[in-house]
Short mmCIF file of C-alpha atoms in Angstrom, two decimals:
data_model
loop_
_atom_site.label_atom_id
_atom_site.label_comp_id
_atom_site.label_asym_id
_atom_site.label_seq_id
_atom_site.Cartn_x
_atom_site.Cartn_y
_atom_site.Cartn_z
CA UNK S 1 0.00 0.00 0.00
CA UNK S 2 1.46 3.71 -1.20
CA UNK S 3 0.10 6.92 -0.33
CA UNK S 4 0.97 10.04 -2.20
CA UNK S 5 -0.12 13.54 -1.72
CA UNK S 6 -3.60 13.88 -1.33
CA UNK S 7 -6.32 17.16 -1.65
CA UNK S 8 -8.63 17.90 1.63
CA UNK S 9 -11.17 17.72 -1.36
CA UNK S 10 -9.86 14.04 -2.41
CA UNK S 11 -9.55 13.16 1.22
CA UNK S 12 -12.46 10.20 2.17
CA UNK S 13 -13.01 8.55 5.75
CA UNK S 14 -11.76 5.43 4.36
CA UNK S 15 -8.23 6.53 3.43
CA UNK S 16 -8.28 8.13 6.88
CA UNK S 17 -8.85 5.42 8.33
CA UNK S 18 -6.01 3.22 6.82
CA UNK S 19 -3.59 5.56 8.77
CA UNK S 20 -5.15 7.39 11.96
CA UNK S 21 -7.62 5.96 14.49
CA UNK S 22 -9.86 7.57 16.66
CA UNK S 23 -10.16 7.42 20.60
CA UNK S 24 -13.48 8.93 21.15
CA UNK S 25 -13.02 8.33 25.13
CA UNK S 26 -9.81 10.24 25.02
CA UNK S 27 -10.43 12.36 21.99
CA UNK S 28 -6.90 11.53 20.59
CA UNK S 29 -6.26 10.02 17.01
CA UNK S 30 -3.31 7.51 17.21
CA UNK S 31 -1.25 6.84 13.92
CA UNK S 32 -1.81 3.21 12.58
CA UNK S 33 1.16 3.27 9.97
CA UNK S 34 3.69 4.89 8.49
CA UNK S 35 3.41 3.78 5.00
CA UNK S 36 2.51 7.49 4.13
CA UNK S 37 5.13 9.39 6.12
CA UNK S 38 8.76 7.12 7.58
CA UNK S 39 8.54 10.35 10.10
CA UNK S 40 5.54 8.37 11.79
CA UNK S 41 5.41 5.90 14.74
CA UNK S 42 3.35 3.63 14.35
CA UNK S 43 1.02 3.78 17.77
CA UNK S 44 2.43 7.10 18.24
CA UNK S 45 -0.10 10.12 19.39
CA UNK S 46 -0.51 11.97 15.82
CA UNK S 47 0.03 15.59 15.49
CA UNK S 48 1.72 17.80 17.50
CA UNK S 49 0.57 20.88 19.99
CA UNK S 50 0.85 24.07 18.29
CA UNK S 51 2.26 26.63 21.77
CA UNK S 52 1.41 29.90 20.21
CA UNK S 53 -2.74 28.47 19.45
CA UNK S 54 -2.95 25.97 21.90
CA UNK S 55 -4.38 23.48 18.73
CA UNK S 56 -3.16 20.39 17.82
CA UNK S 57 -1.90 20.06 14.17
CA UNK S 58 -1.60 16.64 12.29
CA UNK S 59 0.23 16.74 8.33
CA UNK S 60 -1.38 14.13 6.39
CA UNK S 61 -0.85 13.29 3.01
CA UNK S 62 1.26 16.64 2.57
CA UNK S 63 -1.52 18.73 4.06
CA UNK S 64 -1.79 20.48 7.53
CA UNK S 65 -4.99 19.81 9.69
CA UNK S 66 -6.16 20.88 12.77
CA UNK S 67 -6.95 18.20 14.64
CA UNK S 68 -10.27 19.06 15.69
CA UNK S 69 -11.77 19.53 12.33
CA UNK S 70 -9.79 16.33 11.03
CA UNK S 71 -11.94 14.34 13.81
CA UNK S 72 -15.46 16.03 13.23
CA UNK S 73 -14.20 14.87 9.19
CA UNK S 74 -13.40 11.53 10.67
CA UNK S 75 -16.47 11.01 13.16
CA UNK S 76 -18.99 12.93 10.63
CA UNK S 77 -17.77 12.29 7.18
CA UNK S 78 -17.80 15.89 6.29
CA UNK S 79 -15.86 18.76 7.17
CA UNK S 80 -17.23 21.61 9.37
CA UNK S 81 -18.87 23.73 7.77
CA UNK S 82 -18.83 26.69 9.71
CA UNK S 83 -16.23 27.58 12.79
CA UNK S 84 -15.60 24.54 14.81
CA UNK S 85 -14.04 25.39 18.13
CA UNK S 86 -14.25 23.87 21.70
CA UNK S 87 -17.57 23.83 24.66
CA UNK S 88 -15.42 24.14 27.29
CA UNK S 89 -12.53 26.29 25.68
CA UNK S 90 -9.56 23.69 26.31
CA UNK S 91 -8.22 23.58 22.64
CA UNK S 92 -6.56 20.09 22.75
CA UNK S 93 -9.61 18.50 24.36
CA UNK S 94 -10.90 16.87 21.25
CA UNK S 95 -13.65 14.35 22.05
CA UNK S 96 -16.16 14.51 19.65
CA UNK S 97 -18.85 15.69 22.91
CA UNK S 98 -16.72 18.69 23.36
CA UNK S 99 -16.75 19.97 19.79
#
């Protein structure tokens, strides 16, 4: 299996999938490979915390995500359509309840 670069618009939930999964009791997306990126551990937390926003940002496929509106993508199967942010203002707190 080989992934190249890939458009949010070409991006599906299954492809997703193949390389993140999601921990809806921890809100945390865990990488499952790293068939698309040899910087990747497998099992790893994905993404890193961004200081300056207080976000979490994941690069996948060659593209930069937040990971908040990768996991409403994920957990959905669209992308939020207006500004997605947190209930109780803790910006890495991603469970799907809090967003």
């Amino acid at each position: 299996m080989t992934f190249t670069k890939t458009s949010k618009e070409n991006l599906t939930q299954e492809l997703v999938a193949k390389v993140l999964r999601y921990d809806a009791t921890t809100g945390t997306l865990t990488w499952l490979t790293n068939l698309h990126s040899k910087r990747v551990i497998p099992n790893s937390r994905a993404g890193s915390l961004v200081s300056t926003t207080g976000y979490r940002n994941i690069t996948l496929f060659g593209r930069n995500y937040l990971e908040h509106h990768l996991i409403w993508f994920i957990y959905y199967g669209v992308w939020p359509m207006a500004q997605l942010d947190h209930i109780d203002q803790v910006r890495d707190n991603n469970r799907i309840n809090n967003l």
